[in-house]
mmCIF file of C-alpha atoms in Angstrom:
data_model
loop_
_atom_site.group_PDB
_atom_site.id
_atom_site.type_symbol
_atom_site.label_atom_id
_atom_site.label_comp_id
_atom_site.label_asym_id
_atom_site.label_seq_id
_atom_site.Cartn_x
_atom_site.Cartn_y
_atom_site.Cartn_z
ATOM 1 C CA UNK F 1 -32.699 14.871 -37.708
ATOM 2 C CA UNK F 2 -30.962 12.179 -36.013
ATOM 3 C CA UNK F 3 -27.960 10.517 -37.866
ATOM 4 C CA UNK F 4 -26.631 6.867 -37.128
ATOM 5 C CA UNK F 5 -23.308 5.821 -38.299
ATOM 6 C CA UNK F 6 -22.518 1.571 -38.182
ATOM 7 C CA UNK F 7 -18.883 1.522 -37.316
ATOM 8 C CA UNK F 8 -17.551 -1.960 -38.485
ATOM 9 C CA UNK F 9 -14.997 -4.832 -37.993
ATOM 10 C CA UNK F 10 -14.977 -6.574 -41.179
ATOM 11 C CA UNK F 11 -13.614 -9.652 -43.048
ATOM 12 C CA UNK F 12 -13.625 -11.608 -45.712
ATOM 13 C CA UNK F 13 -17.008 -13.667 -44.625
ATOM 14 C CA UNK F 14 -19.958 -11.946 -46.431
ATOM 15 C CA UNK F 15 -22.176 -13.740 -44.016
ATOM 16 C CA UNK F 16 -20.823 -12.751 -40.937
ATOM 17 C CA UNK F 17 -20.429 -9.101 -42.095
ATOM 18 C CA UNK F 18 -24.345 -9.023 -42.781
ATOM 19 C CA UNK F 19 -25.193 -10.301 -39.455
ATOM 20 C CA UNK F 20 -22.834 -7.535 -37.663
ATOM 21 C CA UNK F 21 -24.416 -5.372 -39.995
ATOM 22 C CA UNK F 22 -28.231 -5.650 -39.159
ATOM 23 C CA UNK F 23 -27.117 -5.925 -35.857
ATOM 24 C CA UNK F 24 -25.764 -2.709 -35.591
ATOM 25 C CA UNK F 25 -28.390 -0.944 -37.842
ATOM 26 C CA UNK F 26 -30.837 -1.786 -35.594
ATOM 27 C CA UNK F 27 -29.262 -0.655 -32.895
ATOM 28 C CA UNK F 28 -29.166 2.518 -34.510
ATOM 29 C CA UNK F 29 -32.989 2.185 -35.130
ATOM 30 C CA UNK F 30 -33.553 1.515 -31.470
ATOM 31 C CA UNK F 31 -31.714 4.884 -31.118
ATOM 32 C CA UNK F 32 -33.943 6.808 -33.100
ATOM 33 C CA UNK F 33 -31.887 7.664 -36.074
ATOM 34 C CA UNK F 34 -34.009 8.367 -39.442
ATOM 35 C CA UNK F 35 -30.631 8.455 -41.371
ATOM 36 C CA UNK F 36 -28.277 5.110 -40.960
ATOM 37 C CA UNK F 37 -24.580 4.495 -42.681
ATOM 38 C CA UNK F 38 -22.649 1.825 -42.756
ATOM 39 C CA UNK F 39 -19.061 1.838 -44.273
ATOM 40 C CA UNK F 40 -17.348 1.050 -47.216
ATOM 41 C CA UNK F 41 -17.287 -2.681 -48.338
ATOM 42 C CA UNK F 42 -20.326 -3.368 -46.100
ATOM 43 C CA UNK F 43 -20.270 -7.301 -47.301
ATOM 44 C CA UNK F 44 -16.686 -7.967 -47.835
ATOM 45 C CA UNK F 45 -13.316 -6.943 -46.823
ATOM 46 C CA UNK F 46 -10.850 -9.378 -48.616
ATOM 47 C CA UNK F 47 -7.312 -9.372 -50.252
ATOM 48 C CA UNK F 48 -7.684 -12.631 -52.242
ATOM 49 C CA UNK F 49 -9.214 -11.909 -55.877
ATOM 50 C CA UNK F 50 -10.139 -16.115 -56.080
ATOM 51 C CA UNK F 51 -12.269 -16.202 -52.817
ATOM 52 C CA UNK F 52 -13.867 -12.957 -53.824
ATOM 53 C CA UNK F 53 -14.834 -14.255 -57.099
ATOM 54 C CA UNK F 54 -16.368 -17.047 -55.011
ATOM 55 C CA UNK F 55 -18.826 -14.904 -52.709
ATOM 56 C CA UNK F 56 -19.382 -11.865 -54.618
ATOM 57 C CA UNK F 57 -22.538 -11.137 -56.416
ATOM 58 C CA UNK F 58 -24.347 -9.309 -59.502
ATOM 59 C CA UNK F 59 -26.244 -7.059 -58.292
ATOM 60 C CA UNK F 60 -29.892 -8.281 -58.704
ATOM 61 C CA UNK F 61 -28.550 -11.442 -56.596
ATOM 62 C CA UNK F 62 -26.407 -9.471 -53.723
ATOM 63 C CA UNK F 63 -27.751 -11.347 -50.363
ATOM 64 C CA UNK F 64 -26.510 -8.299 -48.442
ATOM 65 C CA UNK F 65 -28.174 -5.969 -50.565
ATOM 66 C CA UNK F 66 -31.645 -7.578 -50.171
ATOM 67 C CA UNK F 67 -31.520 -8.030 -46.658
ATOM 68 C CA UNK F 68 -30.575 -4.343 -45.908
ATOM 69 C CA UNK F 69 -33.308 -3.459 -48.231
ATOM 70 C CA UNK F 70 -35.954 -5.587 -46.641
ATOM 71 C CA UNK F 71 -34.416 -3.878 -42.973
ATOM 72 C CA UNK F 72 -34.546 -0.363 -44.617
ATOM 73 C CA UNK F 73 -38.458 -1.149 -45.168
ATOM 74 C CA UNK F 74 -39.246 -2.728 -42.380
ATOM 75 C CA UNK F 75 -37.764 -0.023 -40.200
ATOM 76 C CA UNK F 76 -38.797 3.024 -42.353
ATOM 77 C CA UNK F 77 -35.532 4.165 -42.192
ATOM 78 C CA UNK F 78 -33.102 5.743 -44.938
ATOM 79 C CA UNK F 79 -30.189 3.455 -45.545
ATOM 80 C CA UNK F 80 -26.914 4.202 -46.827
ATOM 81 C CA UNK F 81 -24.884 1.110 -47.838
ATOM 82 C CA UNK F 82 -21.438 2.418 -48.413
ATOM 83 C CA UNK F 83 -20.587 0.301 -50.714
ATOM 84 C CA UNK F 84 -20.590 -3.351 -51.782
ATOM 85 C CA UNK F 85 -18.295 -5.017 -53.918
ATOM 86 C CA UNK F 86 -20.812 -6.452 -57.211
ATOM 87 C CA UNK F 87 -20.035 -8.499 -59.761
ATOM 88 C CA UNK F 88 -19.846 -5.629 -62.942
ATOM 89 C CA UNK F 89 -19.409 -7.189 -66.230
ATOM 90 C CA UNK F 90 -16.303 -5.655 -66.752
ATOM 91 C CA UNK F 91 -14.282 -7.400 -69.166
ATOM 92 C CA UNK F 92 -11.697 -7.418 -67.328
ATOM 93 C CA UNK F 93 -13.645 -9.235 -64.307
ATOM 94 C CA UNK F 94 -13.063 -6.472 -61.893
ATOM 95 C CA UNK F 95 -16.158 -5.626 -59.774
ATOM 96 C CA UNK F 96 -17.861 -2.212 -58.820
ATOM 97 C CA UNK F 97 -17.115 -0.664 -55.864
ATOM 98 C CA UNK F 98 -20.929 0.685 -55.219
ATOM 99 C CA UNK F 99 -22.376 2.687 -52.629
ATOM 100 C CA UNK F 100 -26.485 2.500 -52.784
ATOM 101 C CA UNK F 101 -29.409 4.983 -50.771
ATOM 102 C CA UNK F 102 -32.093 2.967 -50.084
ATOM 103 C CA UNK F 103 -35.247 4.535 -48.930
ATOM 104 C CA UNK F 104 -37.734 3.748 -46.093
ATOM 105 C CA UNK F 105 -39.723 1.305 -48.942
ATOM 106 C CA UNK F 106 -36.683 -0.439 -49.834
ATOM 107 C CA UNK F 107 -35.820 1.089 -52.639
ATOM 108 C CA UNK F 108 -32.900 1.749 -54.456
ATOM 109 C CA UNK F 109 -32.686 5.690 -54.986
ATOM 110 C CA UNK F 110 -29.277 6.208 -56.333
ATOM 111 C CA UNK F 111 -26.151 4.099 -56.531
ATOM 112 C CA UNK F 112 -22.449 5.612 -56.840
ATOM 113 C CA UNK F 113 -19.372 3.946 -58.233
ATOM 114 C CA UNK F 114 -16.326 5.046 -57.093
ATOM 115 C CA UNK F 115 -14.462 7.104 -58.798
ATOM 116 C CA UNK F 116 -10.868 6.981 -57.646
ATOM 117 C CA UNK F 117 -9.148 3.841 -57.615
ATOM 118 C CA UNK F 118 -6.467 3.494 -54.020
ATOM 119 C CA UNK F 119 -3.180 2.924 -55.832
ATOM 120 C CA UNK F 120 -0.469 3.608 -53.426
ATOM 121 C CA UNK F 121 2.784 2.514 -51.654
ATOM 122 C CA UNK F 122 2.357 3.175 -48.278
ATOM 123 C CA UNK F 123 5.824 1.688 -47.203
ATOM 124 C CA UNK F 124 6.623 -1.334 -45.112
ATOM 125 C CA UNK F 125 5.871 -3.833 -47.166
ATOM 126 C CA UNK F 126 1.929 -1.584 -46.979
ATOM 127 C CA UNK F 127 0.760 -1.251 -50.638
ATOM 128 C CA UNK F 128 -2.648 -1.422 -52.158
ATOM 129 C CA UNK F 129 -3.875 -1.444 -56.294
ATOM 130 C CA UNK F 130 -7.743 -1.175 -56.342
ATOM 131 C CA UNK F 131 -7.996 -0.676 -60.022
ATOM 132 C CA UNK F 132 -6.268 -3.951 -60.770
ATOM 133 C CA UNK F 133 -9.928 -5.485 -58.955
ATOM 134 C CA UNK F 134 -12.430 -2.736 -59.133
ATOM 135 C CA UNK F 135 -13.624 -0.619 -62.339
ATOM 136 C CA UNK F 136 -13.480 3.325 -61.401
ATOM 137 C CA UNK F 137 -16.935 5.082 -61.726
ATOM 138 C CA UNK F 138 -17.168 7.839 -64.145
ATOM 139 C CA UNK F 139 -20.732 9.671 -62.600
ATOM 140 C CA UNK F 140 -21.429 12.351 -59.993
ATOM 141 C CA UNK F 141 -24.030 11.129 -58.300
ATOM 142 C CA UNK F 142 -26.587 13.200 -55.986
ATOM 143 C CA UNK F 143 -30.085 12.281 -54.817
ATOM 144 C CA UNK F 144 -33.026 14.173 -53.499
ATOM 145 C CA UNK F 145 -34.752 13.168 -50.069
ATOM 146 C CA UNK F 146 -37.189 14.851 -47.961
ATOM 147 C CA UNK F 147 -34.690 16.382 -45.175
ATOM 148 C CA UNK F 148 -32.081 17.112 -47.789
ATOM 149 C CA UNK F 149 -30.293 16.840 -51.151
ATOM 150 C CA UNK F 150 -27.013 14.026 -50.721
ATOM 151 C CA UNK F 151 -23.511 13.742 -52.588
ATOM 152 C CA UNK F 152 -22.340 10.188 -52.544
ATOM 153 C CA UNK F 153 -18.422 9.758 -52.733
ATOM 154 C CA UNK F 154 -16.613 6.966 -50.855
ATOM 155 C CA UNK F 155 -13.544 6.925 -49.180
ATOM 156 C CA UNK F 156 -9.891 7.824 -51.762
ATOM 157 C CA UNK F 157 -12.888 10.718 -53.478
ATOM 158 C CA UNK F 158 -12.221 12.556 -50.113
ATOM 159 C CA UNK F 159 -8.835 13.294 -51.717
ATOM 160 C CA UNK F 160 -9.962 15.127 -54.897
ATOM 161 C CA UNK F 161 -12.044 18.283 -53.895
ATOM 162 C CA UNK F 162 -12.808 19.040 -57.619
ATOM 163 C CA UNK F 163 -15.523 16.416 -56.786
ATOM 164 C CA UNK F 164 -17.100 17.911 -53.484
ATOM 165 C CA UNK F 165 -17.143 21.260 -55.339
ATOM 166 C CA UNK F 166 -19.065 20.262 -57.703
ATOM 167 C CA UNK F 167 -21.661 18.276 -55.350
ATOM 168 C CA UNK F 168 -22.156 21.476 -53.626
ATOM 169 C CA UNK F 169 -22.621 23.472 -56.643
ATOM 170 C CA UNK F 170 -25.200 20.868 -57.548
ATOM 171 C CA UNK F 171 -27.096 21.655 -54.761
ATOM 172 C CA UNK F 172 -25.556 19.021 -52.148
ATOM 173 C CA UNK F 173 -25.932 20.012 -48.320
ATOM 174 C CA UNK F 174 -25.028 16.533 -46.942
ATOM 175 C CA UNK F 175 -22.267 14.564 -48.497
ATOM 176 C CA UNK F 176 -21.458 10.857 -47.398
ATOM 177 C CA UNK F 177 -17.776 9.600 -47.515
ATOM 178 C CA UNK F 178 -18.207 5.828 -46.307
ATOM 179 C CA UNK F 179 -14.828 4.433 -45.940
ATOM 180 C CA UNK F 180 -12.411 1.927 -45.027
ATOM 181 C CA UNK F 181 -9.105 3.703 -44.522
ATOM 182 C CA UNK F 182 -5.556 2.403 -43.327
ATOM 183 C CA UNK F 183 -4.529 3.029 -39.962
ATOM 184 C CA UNK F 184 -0.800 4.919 -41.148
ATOM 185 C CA UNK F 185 -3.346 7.302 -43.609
ATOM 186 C CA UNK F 186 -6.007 7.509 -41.189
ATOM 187 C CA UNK F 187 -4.091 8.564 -38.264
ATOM 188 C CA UNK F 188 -2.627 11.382 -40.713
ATOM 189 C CA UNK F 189 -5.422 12.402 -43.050
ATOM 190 C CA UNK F 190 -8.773 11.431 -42.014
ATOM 191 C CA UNK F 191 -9.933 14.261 -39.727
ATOM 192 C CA UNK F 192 -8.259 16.941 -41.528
ATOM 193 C CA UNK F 193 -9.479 15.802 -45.169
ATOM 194 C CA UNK F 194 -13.042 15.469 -43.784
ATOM 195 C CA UNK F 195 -13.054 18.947 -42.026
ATOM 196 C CA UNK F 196 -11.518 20.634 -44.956
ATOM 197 C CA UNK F 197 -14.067 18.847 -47.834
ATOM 198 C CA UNK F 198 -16.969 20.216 -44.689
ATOM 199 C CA UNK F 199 -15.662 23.592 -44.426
ATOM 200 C CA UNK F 200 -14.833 24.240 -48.513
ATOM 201 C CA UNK F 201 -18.624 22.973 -49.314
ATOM 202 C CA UNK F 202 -20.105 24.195 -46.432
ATOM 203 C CA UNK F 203 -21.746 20.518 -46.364
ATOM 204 C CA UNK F 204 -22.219 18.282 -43.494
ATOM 205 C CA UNK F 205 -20.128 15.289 -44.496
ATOM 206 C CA UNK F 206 -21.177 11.978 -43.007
ATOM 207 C CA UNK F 207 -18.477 9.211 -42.705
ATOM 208 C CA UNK F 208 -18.715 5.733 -41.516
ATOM 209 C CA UNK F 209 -15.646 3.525 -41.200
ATOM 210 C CA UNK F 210 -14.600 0.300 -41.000
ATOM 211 C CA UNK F 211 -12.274 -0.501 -38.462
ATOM 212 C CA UNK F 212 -9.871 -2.652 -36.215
ATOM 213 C CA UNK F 213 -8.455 -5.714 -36.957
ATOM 214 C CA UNK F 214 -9.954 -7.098 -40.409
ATOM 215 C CA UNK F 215 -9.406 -10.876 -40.332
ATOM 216 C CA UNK F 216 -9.174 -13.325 -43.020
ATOM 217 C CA UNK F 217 -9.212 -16.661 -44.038
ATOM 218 C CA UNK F 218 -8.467 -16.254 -47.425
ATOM 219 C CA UNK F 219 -5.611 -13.672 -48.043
ATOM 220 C CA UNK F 220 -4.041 -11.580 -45.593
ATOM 221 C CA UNK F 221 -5.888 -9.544 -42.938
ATOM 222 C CA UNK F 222 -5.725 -5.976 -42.896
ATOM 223 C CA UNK F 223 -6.580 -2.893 -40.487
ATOM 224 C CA UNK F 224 -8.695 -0.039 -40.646
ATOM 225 C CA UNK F 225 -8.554 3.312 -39.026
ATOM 226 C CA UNK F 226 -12.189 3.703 -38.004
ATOM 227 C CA UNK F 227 -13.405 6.860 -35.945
ATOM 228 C CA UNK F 228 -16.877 7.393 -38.184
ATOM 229 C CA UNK F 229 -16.885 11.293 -37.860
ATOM 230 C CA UNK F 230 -19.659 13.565 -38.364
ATOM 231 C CA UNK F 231 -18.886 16.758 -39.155
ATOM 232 C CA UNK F 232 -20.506 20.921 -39.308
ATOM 233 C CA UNK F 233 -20.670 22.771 -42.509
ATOM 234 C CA UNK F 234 -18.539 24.992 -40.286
ATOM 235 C CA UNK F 235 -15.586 21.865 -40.168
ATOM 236 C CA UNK F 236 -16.639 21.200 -36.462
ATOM 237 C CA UNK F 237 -16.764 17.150 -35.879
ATOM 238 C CA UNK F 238 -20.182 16.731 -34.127
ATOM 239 C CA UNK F 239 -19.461 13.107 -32.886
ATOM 240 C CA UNK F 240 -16.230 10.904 -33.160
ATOM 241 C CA UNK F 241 -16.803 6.840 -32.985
ATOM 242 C CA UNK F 242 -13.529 6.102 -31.967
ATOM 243 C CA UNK F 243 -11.747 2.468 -32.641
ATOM 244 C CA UNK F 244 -14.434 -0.279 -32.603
ATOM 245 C CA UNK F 245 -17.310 -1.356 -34.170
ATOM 246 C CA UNK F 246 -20.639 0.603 -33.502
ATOM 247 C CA UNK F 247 -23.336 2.869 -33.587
ATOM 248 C CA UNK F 248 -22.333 6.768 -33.873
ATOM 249 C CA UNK F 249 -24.928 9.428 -33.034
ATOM 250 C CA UNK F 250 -25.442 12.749 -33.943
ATOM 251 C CA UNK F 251 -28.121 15.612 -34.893
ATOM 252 C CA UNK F 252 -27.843 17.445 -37.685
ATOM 253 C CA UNK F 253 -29.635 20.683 -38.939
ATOM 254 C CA UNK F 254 -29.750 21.503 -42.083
ATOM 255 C CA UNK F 255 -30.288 25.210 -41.701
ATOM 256 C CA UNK F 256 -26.738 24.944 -40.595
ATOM 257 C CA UNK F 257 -25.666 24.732 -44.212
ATOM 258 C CA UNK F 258 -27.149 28.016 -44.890
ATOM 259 C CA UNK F 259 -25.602 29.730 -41.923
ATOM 260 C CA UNK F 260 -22.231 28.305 -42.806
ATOM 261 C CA UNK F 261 -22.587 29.048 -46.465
ATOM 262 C CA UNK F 262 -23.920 32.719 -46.102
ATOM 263 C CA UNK F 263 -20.740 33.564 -43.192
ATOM 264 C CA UNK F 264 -18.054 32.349 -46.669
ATOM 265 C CA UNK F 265 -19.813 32.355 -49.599
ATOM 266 C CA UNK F 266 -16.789 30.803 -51.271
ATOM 267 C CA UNK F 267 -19.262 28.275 -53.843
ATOM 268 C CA UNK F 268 -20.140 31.335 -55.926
ATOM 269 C CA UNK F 269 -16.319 33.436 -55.951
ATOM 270 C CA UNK F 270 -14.996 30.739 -58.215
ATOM 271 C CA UNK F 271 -13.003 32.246 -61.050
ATOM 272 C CA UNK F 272 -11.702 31.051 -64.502
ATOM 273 C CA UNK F 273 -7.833 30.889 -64.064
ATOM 274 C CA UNK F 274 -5.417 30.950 -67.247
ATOM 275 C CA UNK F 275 -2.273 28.330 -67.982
ATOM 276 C CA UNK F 276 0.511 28.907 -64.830
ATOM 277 C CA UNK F 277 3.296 30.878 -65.523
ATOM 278 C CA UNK F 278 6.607 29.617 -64.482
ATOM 279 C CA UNK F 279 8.993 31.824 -64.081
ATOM 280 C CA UNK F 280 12.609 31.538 -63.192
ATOM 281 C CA UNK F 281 15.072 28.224 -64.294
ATOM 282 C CA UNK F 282 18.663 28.057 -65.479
ATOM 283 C CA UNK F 283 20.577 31.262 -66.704
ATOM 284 C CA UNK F 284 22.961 31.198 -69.369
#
């Protein structure tokens, strides 16, 4: 099956995103891909809570949703929006960060909140508190298709392999990390954590990215790291989309999971560990 990954350069104009967006998504259509991704925050990449309040939406009134669903139908493609920001009802106003497979009718099959909030000083003046905008997810999500069973995570999940383990040992043989990672974590972690969540699952882990320079007229701008990787159940990256905005191809074969899975059977040698022992410390 062929794969297409929509690299993109977002901002903080909704509109504009979702015209970038079908753009590239057909594109990948015209390339023959049954399987299209596009990153995380798909509608809106945006620093300043007051303009987001503005153009975000519940979501039974998303504009982006709708229109990728209408695309995913008329194309009879599956579609995986990496996420959205939507309007939650949290109490504390802080919106979902939700990733949503849509299948070739336009359906919604499964939707995925993250789980882990980005909280980190990155240095230089670089620091980031999602939870203080977006309410964490509590569910593992997986859904069934006809080439395959998926794991959704997006982007800080890659970080936490207690959740790919247990998509695999649900059954998972493709796993989709959408993402919009910094540049300074990107250029350290990206490849390495995506490889290792492959090889420990023995999953092929799909990964679309934002990237480039992320303008804004409301807030500051940002950057993302981009390079949308796919990559083997045997941690080999099968296609690399580099720094700007586009389509990423690859094949995948999902008889590769088997192979890889059979060679380290590592899912089934878990084994029930007791409290650490510390030993050592001051002498008297």
């Amino acid at each position: 099956m062929q794969v297409g990954l929509v690299q993109l350069n977002g901002n903080d104009d909704p509109v504009a995103n979702l015209v970038q967006t079908e753009r590239l998504v057909r594109e990948a259509v015209s390339g023959g891909a049954k399987f299209i991704l596009t990153p995380e925050m798909t509608n809106i990449l945006c620093f300043d809570r007051s303009w987001s309040v503005q153009v975000v939406h519940k979501q039974g009134d998303d504009p982006t949703l709708r229109r990728l669903q209408e695309v995913a139908s008329e194309c009879k493609i599956w579609l995986l929006i990496g996420s959205l920001a939507i309007k939650a009802g949290d109490e504390n106003g802080r919106f979902a960060n939700r990733s949503f497979l849509i299948d070739p009718y336009g359906s919604i099959v499964a939707q995925y909140d993250k789980i882990h909030m980005f909280d980190v000083n990155l240095g230089g003046g670089e620091s980031y508190r999602e939870s203080s905008g977006y309410r964490p997810g509590e569910q593992v999500v997986l859904a069934d298709t006809p080439f395959g069973r998926i794991g959704l995570s997006v982007c800080y999940d890659i970080r936490f392999p207690n959740l790919y383990r247990a998509l695999a040992k649900a059954g998972a043989q493709i796993i989709t990390v959408p993402a919009a990672f910094t540049v300074p974590t990107g250029k350290a972690h990206w490849h390495v954590l995506l490889r290792a969540r492959a090889i420990e699952t023995g999953c092929f882990v799909l990964a679309p990215a934002q990237c480039g320079n992320n303008a804004a007229t409301h807030g500051r701008p940002r950057q993302t790291f981009g390079h949308s990787l796919v990559v083997s159940p045997w941690g080999e990256v099968l296609a690399d989309g580099g720094d700007g905005p586009g389509v990423t191809f690859a094949e995948i074969d999902l008889d590769a999971v088997a192979v890889a899975r059979g060679k380290i059977p590592a899912l089934v040698h878990d084994r029930t560990l007791g409290e650490p022992v510390i030993h050592g410390g001051n002498k008297t």
